[in-house]
mmCIF file of C-alpha atoms and ligand atoms in Angstrom:
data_model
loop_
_atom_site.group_PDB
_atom_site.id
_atom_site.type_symbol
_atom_site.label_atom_id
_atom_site.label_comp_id
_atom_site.label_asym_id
_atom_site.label_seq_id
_atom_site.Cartn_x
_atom_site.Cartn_y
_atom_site.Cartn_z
ATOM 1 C CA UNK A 1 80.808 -48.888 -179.373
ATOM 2 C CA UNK A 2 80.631 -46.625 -182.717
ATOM 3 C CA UNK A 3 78.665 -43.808 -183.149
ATOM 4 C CA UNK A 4 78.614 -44.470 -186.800
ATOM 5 C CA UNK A 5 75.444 -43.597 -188.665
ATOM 6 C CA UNK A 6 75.176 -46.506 -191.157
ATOM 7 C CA UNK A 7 72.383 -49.374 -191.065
ATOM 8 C CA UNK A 8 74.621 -51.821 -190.397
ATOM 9 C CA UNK A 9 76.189 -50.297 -187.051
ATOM 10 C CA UNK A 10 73.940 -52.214 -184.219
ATOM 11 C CA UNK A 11 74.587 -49.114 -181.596
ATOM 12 C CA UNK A 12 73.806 -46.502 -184.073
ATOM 13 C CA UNK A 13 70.411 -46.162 -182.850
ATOM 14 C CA UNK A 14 71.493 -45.764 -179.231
ATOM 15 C CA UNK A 15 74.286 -44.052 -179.371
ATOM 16 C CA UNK A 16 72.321 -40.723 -181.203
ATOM 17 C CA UNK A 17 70.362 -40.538 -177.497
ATOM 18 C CA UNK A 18 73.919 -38.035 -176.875
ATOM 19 C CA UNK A 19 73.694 -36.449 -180.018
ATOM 20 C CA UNK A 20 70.181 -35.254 -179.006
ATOM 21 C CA UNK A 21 71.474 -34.526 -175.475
ATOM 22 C CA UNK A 22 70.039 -37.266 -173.812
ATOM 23 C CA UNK A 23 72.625 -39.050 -172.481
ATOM 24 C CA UNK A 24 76.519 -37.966 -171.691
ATOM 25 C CA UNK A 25 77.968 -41.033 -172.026
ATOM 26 C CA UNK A 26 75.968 -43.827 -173.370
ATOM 27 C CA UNK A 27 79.085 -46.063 -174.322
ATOM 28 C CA UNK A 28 79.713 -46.412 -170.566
ATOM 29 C CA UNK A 29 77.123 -48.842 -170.586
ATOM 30 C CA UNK A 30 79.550 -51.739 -171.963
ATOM 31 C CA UNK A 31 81.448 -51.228 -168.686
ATOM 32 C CA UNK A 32 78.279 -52.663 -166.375
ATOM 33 C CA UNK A 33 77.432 -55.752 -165.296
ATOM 34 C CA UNK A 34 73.620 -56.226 -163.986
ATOM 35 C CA UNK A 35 72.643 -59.735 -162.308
ATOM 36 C CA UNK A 36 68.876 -60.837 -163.603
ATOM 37 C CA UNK A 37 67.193 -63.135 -160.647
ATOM 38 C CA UNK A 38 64.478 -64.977 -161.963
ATOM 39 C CA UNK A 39 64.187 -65.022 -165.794
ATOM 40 C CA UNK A 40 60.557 -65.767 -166.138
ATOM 41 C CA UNK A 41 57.982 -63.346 -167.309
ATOM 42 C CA UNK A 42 60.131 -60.027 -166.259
ATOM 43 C CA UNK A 43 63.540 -60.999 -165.881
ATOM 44 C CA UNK A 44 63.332 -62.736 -169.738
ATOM 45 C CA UNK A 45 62.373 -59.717 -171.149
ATOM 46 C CA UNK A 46 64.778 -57.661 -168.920
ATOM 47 C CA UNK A 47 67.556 -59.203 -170.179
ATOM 48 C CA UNK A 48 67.114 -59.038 -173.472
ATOM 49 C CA UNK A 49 66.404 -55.267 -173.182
ATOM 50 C CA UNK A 50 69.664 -55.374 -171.586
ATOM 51 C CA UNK A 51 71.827 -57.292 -174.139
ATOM 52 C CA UNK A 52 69.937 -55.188 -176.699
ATOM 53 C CA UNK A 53 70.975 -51.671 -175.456
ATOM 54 C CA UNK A 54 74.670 -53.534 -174.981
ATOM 55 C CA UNK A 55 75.069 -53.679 -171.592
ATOM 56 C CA UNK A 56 78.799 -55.225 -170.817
ATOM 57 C CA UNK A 57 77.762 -58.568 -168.933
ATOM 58 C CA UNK A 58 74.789 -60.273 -167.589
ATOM 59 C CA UNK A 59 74.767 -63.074 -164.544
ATOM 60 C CA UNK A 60 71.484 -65.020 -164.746
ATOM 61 C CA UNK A 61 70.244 -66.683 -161.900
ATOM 62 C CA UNK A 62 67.056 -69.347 -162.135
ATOM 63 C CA UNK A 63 66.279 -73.062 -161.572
ATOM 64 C CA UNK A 64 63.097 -73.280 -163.161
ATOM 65 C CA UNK A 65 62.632 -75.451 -166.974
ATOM 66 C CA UNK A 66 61.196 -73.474 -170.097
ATOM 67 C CA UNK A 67 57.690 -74.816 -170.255
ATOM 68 C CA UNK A 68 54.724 -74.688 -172.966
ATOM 69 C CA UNK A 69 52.614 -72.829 -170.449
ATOM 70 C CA UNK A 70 55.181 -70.278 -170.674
ATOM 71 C CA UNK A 71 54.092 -69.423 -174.274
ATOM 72 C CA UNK A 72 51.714 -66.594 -173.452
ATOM 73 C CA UNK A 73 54.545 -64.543 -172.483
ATOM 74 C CA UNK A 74 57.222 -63.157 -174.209
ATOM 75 C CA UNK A 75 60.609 -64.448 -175.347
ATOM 76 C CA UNK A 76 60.985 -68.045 -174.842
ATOM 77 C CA UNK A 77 60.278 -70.591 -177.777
ATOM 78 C CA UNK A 78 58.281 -73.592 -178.099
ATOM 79 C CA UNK A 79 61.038 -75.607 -179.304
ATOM 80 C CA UNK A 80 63.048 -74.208 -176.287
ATOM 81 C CA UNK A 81 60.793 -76.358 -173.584
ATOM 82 C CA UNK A 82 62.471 -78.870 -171.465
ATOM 83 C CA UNK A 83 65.434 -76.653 -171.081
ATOM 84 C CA UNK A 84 66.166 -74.711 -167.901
ATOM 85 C CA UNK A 85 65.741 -71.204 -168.753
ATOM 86 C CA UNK A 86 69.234 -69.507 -168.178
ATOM 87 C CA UNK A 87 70.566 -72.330 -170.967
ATOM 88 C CA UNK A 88 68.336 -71.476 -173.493
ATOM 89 C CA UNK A 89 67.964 -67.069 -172.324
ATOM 90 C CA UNK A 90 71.883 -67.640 -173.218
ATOM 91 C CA UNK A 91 71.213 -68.792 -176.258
ATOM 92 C CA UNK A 92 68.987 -66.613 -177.273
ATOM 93 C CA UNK A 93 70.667 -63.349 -176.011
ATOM 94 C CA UNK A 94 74.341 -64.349 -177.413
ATOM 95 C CA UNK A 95 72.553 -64.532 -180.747
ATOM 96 C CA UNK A 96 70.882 -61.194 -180.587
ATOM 97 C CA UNK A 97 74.247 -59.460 -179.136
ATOM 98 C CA UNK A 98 77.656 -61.307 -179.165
ATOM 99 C CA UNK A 99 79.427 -58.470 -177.160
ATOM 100 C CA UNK A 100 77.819 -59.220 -174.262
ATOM 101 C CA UNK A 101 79.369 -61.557 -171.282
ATOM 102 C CA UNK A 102 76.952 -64.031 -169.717
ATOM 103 C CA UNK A 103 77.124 -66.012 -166.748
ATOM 104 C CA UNK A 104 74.354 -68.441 -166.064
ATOM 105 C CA UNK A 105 73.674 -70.467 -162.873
ATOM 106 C CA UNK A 106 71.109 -72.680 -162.836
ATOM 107 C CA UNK A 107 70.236 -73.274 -159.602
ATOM 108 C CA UNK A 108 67.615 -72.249 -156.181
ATOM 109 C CA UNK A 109 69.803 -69.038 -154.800
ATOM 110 C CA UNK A 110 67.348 -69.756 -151.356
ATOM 111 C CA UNK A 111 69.154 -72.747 -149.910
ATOM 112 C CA UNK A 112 72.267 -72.156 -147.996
ATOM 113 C CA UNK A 113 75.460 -73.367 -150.344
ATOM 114 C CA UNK A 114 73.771 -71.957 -153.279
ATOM 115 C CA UNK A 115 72.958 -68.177 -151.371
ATOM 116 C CA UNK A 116 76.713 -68.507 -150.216
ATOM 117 C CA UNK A 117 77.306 -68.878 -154.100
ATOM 118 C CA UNK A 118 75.123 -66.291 -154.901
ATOM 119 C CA UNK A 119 76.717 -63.975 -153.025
ATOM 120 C CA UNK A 120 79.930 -64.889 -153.668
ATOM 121 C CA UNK A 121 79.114 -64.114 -157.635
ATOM 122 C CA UNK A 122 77.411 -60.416 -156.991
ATOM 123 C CA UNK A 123 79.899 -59.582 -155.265
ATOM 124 C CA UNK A 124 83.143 -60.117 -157.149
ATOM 125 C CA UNK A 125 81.171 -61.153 -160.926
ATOM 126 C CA UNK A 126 81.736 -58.224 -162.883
ATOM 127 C CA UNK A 127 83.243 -57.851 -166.035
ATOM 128 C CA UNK A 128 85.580 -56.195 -164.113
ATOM 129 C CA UNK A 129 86.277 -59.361 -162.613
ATOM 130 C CA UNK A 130 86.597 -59.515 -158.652
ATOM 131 C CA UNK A 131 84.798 -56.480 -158.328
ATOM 132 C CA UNK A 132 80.767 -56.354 -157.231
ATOM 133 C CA UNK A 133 78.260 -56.030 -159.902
ATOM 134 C CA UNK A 134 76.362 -52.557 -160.627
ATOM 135 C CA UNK A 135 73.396 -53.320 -160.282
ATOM 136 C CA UNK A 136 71.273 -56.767 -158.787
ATOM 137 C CA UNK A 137 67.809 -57.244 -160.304
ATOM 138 C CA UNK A 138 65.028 -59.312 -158.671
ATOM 139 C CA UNK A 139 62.541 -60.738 -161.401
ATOM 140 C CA UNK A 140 61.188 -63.659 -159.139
ATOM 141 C CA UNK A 141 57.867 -64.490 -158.304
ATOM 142 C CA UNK A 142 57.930 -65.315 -154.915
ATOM 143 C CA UNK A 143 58.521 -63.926 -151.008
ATOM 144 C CA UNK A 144 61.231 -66.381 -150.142
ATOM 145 C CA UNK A 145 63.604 -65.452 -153.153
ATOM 146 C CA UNK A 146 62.801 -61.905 -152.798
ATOM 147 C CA UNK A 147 63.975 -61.823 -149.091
ATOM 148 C CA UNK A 148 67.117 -63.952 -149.794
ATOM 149 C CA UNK A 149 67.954 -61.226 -152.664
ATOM 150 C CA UNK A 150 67.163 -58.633 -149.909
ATOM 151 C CA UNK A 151 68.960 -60.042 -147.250
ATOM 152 C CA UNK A 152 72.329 -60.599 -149.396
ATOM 153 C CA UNK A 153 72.255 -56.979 -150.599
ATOM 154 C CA UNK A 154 71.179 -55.416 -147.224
ATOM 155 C CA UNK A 155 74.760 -57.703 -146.151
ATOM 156 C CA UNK A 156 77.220 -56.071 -149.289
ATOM 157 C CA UNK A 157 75.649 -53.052 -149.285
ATOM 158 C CA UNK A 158 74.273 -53.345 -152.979
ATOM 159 C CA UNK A 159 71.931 -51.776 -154.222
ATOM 160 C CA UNK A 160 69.260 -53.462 -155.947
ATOM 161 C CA UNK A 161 65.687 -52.816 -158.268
ATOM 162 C CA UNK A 162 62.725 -55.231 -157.251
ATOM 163 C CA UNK A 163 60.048 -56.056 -159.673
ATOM 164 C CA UNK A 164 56.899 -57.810 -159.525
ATOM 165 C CA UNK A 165 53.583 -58.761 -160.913
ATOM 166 C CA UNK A 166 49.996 -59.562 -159.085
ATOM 167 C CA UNK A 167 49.163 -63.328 -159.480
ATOM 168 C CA UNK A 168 45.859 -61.615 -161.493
ATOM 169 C CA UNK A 169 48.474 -60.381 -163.837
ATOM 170 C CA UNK A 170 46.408 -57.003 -164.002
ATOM 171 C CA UNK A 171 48.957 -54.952 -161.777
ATOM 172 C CA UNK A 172 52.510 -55.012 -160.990
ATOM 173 C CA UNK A 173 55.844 -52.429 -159.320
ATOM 174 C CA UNK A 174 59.385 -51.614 -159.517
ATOM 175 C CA UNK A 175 61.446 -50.744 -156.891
ATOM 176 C CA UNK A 176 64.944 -48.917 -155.886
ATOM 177 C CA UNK A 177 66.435 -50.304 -152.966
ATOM 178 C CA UNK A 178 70.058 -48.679 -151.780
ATOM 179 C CA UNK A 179 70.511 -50.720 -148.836
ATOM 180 C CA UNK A 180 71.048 -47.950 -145.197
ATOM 181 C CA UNK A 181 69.039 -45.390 -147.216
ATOM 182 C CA UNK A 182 65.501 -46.360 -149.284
ATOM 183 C CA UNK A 183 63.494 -48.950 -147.220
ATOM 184 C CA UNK A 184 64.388 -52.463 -148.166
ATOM 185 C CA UNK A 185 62.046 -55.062 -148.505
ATOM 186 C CA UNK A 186 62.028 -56.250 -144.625
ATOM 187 C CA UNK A 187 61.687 -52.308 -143.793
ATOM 188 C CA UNK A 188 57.843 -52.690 -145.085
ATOM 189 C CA UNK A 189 56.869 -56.303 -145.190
ATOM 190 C CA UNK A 190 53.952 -57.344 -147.444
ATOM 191 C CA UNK A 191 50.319 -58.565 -145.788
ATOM 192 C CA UNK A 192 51.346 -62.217 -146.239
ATOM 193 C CA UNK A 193 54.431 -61.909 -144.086
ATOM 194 C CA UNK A 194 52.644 -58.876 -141.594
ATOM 195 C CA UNK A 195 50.108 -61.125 -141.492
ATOM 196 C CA UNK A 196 52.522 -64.149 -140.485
ATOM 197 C CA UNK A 197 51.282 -66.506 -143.126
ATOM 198 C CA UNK A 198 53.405 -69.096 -145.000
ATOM 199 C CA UNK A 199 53.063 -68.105 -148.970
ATOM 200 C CA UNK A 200 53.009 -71.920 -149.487
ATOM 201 C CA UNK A 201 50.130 -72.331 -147.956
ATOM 202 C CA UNK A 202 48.611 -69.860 -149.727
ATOM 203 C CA UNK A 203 49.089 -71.898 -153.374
ATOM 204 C CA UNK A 204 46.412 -73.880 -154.294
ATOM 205 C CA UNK A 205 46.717 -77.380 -155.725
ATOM 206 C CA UNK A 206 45.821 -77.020 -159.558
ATOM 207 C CA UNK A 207 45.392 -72.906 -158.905
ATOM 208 C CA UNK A 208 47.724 -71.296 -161.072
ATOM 209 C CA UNK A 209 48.422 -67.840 -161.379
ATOM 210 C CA UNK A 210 47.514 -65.564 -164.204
ATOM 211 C CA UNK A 211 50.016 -63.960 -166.694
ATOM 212 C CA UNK A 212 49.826 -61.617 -169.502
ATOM 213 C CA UNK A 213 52.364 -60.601 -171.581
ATOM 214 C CA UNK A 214 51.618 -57.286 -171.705
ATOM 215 C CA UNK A 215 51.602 -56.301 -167.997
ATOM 216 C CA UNK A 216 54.919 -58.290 -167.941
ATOM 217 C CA UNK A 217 56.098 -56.393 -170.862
ATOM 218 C CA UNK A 218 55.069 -53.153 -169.208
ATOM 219 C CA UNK A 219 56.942 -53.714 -165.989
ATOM 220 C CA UNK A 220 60.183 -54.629 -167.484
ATOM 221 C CA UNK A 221 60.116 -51.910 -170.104
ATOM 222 C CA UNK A 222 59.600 -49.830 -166.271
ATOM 223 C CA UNK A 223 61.839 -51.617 -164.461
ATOM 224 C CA UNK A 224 64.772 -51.753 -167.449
ATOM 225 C CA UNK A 225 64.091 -47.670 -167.968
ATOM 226 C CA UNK A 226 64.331 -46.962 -164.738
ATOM 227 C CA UNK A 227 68.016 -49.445 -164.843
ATOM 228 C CA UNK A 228 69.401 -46.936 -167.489
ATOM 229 C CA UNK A 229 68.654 -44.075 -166.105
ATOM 230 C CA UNK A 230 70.286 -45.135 -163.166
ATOM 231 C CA UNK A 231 73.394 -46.249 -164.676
ATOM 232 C CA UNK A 232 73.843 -44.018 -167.357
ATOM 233 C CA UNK A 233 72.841 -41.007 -164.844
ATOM 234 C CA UNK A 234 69.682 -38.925 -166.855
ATOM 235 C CA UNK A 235 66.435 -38.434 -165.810
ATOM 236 C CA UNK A 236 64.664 -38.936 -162.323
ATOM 237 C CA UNK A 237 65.319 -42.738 -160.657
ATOM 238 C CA UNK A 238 62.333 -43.782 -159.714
ATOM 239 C CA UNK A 239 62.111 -45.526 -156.091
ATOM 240 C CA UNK A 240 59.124 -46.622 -156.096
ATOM 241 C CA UNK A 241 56.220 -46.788 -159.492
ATOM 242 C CA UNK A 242 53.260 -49.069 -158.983
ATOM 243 C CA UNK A 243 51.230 -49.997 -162.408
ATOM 244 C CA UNK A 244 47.671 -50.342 -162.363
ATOM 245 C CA UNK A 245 46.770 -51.984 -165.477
ATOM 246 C CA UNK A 246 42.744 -51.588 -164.841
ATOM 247 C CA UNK A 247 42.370 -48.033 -164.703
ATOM 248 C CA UNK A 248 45.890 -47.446 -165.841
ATOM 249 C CA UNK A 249 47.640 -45.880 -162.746
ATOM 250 C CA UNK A 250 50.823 -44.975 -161.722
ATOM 251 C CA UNK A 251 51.436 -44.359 -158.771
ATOM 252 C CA UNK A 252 54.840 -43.286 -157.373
ATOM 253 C CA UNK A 253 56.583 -42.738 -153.797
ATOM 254 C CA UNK A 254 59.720 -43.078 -151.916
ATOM 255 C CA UNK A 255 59.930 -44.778 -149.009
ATOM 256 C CA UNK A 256 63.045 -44.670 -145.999
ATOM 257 C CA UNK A 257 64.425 -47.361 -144.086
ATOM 258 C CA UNK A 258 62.440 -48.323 -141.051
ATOM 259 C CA UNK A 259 64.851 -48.055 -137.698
ATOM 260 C CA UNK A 260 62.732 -50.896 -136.873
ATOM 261 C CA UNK A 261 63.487 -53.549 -139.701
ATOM 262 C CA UNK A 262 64.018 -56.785 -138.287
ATOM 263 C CA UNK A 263 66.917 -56.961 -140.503
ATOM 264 C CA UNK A 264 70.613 -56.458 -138.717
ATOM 265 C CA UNK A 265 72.572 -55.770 -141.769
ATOM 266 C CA UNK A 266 69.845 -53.038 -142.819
ATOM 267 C CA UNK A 267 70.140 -51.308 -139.327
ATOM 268 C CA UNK A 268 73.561 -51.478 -139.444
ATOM 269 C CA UNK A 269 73.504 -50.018 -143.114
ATOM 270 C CA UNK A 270 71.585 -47.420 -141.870
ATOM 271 C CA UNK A 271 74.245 -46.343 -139.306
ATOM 272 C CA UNK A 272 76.481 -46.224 -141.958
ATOM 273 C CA UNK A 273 74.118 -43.841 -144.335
ATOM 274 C CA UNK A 274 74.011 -41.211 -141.189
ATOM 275 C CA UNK A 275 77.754 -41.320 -140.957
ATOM 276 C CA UNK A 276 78.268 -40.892 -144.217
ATOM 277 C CA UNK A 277 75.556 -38.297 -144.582
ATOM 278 C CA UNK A 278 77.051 -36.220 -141.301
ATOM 279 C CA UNK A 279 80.332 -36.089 -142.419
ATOM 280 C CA UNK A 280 79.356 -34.683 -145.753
ATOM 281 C CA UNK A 281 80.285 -30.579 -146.199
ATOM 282 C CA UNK A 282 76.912 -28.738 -145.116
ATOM 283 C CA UNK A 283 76.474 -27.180 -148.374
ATOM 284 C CA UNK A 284 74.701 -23.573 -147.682
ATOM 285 C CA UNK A 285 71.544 -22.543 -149.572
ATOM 286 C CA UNK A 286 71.814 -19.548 -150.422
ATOM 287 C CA UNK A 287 68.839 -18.352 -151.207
ATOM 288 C CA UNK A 288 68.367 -16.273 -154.430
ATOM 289 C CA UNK A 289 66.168 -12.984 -154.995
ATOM 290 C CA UNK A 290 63.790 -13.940 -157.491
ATOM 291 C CA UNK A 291 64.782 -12.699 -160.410
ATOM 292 C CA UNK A 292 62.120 -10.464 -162.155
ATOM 293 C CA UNK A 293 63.067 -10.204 -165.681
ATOM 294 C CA UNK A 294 64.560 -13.496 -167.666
ATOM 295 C CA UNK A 295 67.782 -12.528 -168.631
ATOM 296 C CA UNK A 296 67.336 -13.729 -172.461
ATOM 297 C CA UNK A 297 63.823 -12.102 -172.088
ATOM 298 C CA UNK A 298 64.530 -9.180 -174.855
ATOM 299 C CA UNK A 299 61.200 -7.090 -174.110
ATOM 300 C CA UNK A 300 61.532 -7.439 -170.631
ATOM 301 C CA UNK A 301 58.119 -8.926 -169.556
ATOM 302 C CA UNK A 302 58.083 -9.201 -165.698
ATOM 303 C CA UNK A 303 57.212 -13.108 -164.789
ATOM 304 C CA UNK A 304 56.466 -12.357 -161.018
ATOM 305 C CA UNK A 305 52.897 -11.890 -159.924
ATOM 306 C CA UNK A 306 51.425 -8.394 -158.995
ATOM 307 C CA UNK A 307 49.260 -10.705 -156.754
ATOM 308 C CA UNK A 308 50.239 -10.582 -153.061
ATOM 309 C CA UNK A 309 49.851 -13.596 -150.580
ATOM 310 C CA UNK A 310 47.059 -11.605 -149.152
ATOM 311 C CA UNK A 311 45.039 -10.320 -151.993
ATOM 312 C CA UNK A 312 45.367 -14.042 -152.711
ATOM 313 C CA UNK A 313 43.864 -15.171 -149.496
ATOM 314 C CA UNK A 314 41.091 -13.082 -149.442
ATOM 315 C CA UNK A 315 39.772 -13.689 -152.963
ATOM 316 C CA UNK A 316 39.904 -17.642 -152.438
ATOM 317 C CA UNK A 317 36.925 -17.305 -149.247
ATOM 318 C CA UNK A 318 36.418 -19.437 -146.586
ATOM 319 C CA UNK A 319 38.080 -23.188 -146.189
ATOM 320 C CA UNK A 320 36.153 -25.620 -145.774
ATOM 321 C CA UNK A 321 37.184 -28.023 -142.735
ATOM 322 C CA UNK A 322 39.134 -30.840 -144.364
ATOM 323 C CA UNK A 323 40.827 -33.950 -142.446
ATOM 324 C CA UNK A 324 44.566 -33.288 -142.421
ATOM 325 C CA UNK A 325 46.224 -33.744 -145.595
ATOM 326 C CA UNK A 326 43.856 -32.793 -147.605
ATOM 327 C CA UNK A 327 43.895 -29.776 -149.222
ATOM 328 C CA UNK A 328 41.354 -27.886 -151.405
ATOM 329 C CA UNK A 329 42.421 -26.642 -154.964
ATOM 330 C CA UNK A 330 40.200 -23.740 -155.066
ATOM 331 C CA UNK A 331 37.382 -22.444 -153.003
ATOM 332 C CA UNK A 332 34.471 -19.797 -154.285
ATOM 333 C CA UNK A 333 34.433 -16.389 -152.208
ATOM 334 C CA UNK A 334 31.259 -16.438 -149.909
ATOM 335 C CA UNK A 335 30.361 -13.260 -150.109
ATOM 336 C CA UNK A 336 28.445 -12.486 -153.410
ATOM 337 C CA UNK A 337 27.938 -8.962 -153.795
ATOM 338 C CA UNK A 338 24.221 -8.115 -152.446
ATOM 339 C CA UNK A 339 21.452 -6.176 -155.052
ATOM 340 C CA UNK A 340 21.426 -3.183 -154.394
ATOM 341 C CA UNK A 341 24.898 -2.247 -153.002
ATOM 342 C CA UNK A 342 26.324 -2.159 -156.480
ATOM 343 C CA UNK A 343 26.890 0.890 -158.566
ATOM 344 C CA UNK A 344 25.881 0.460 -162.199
ATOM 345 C CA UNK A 345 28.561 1.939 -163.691
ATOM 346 C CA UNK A 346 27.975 2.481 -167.177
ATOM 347 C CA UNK A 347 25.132 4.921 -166.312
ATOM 348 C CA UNK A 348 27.146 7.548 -164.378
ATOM 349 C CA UNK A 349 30.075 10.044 -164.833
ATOM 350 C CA UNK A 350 33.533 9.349 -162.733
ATOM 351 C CA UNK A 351 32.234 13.002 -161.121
ATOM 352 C CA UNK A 352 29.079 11.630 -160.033
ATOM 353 C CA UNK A 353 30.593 7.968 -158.542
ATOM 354 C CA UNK A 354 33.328 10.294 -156.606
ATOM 355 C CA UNK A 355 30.410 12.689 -154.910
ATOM 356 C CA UNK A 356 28.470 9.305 -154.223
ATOM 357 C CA UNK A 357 31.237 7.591 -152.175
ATOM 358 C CA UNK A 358 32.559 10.959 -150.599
ATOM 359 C CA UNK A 359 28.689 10.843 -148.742
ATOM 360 C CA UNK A 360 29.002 7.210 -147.998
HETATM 361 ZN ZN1 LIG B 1 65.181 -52.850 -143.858
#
């Protein structure tokens, strides 16, 4: 991967992010390999993020045909319809980048000799061949494929980013899921499955669900971010980023594994995740004065507050009762000063205020 700036150098681009001290080592990335399950709406997109920032091989997973009612989303052709997706996403994606590695399985990874399969391939596919991919992606659109993603990662201990998009196409989430130590996706079930209904009976003859391009578009540009900055080790991971298209929301939170999960492999992962965590050196905080001057601070302006804790306390007045959790930002001191209590200074000496509070 050249550093090389000339216009016809394809990583030129990319590889400046370490010039301006983004990334240490961005030519690392054409050692990874990142399975893509599902390539519909998200995963389409995803991968050709992917191949486009020259990642070092992609294994893409789907059973599904290119269709025209595909159109309104990105990346697949019209003339591409009748094919099944991973055939003509290879196309595609060998054409845009020829470094990359590709291998495509058309198939359902939920039935049992394809899931043995599937495992079989993320956990000795990468480039690196015999050795478990980096990374496993799920860009499906349904509960059954999700949990069979979850359940084979929970079993290899890999870790693995979840995506997804509401069927009104106006919201959608990525996730981080390190199997022993985030919560995986048994940990905190959806409604449907809390709720113990089958998502097939939930589809409607002739109800389809709604897509946009652009909340698909959002969520993999999230999801694929979030996939560099894992792998190429800047920035903050993120474990969990909802998008709300409507008001445009994000909101963000981590979640652990529940003790609980109804998933073995993830209790057992969690075991693991203590031990490992126990046996690690207690590193001691040592906790630092606060410095008062900055070092490359040449005049020496003090950044710590004259303000004590208390002087604080009693200028912010009385707190109103809240329900736990809820804090308030500021609150107004109660007290305002009564008429005739205060001195108007500006018509008396210093000599005269003295005598005045010595009789007080
Ligand atoms: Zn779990």
């Amino acid at each position: 991967m050249s550093a090389e700036v000339v216009d016809s150098n394809p990583y030129s681009r990319l590889m400046a992010l370490k010039r301006m001290g983004i990334v240490d080592d961005y030519e690392k990335i054409r050692t990874y390999t990142v399975a893509v399950v599902g390539v519909g709406g998200v995963g389409s997109v995803t991968a050709e993020m992917l191949t486009r920032c020259g990642i070092g091989k992609l294994l893409l997973f789907d059973y599904d045909k290119v269709e025209l009612a595909n159109m309104n989303r990105l990346f697949f052709q019209p003339h591409q319809a009748g094919l099944s997706k991973v055939e003509a996403a290879e196309h595609t994606l060998r054409n845009i980048n020829p470094d990359v590695s590709f291998e495509t399985y058309n198939y359902n990874i939920t039935t049992m000799e394809n899931f043995t399969h599937f495992m079989e391939r993320i956990s000795h596919g990468a480039l690196d061949e015999g050795k478990p991919v980096d990374l496993v992606l799920s860009c499906v659109d349904n509960f059954e494929a999700r949990m069979a993603i979850n359940t084979a990662c929970n079993e290899l201990g890999q870790t693995w980013m979840e995506s997804g998009v509401s069927e009104n196409a106006v919201s959608g989430h990525i996730q981080l899921i390190i199997p022993g130590e985030t919560a995986c996706f048994a940990c905190a079930p959806p409604l449907v499955v809390a709720a113990n209904i089958d998502e097939k009976t939930l589809k409607r003859e002739g109800v389809c669900a709604a897509s946009l391009p652009t909340t698909m578009g959002v969520v993999a540009g999230l999801l694929v971010q979030n996939v560099l900055k894992y792998l190429l080790k800047f920035g903050t991971v993120s474990y969990y980023l909802g998008y709300n298209a409507m008001q445009d929301f994000f909101p963000s939170m981590a979640m652990k594994a529940n003790p609980q999960c109804n998933d073995h492999y993830c209790r057992k992962q969690q075991e693991e995740y203590k031990k490992k965590e126990a046996a690690q050196p207690k590193v001691e905080i040592v906790e630092k004065e606060e410095e008062v001057v900055h070092e490359d601070n040449e005049w020496g302006i003090e950044l710590v507050s004259e303000i004590t804790e208390a002087d604080l306390q009693a200028a912010a007045g009385p707190v109103p009762d809240l329900p736990e959790g809820i804090t308030v930002a500021y609150t107004v001191p109660s007290e305002a000063p009564v008429e005739g209590e205060t001195v108007d200074v500006a018509d008396q000496s210093l000599e005269e205020l003295m005598a005045k509070m010595r009789n007080l």
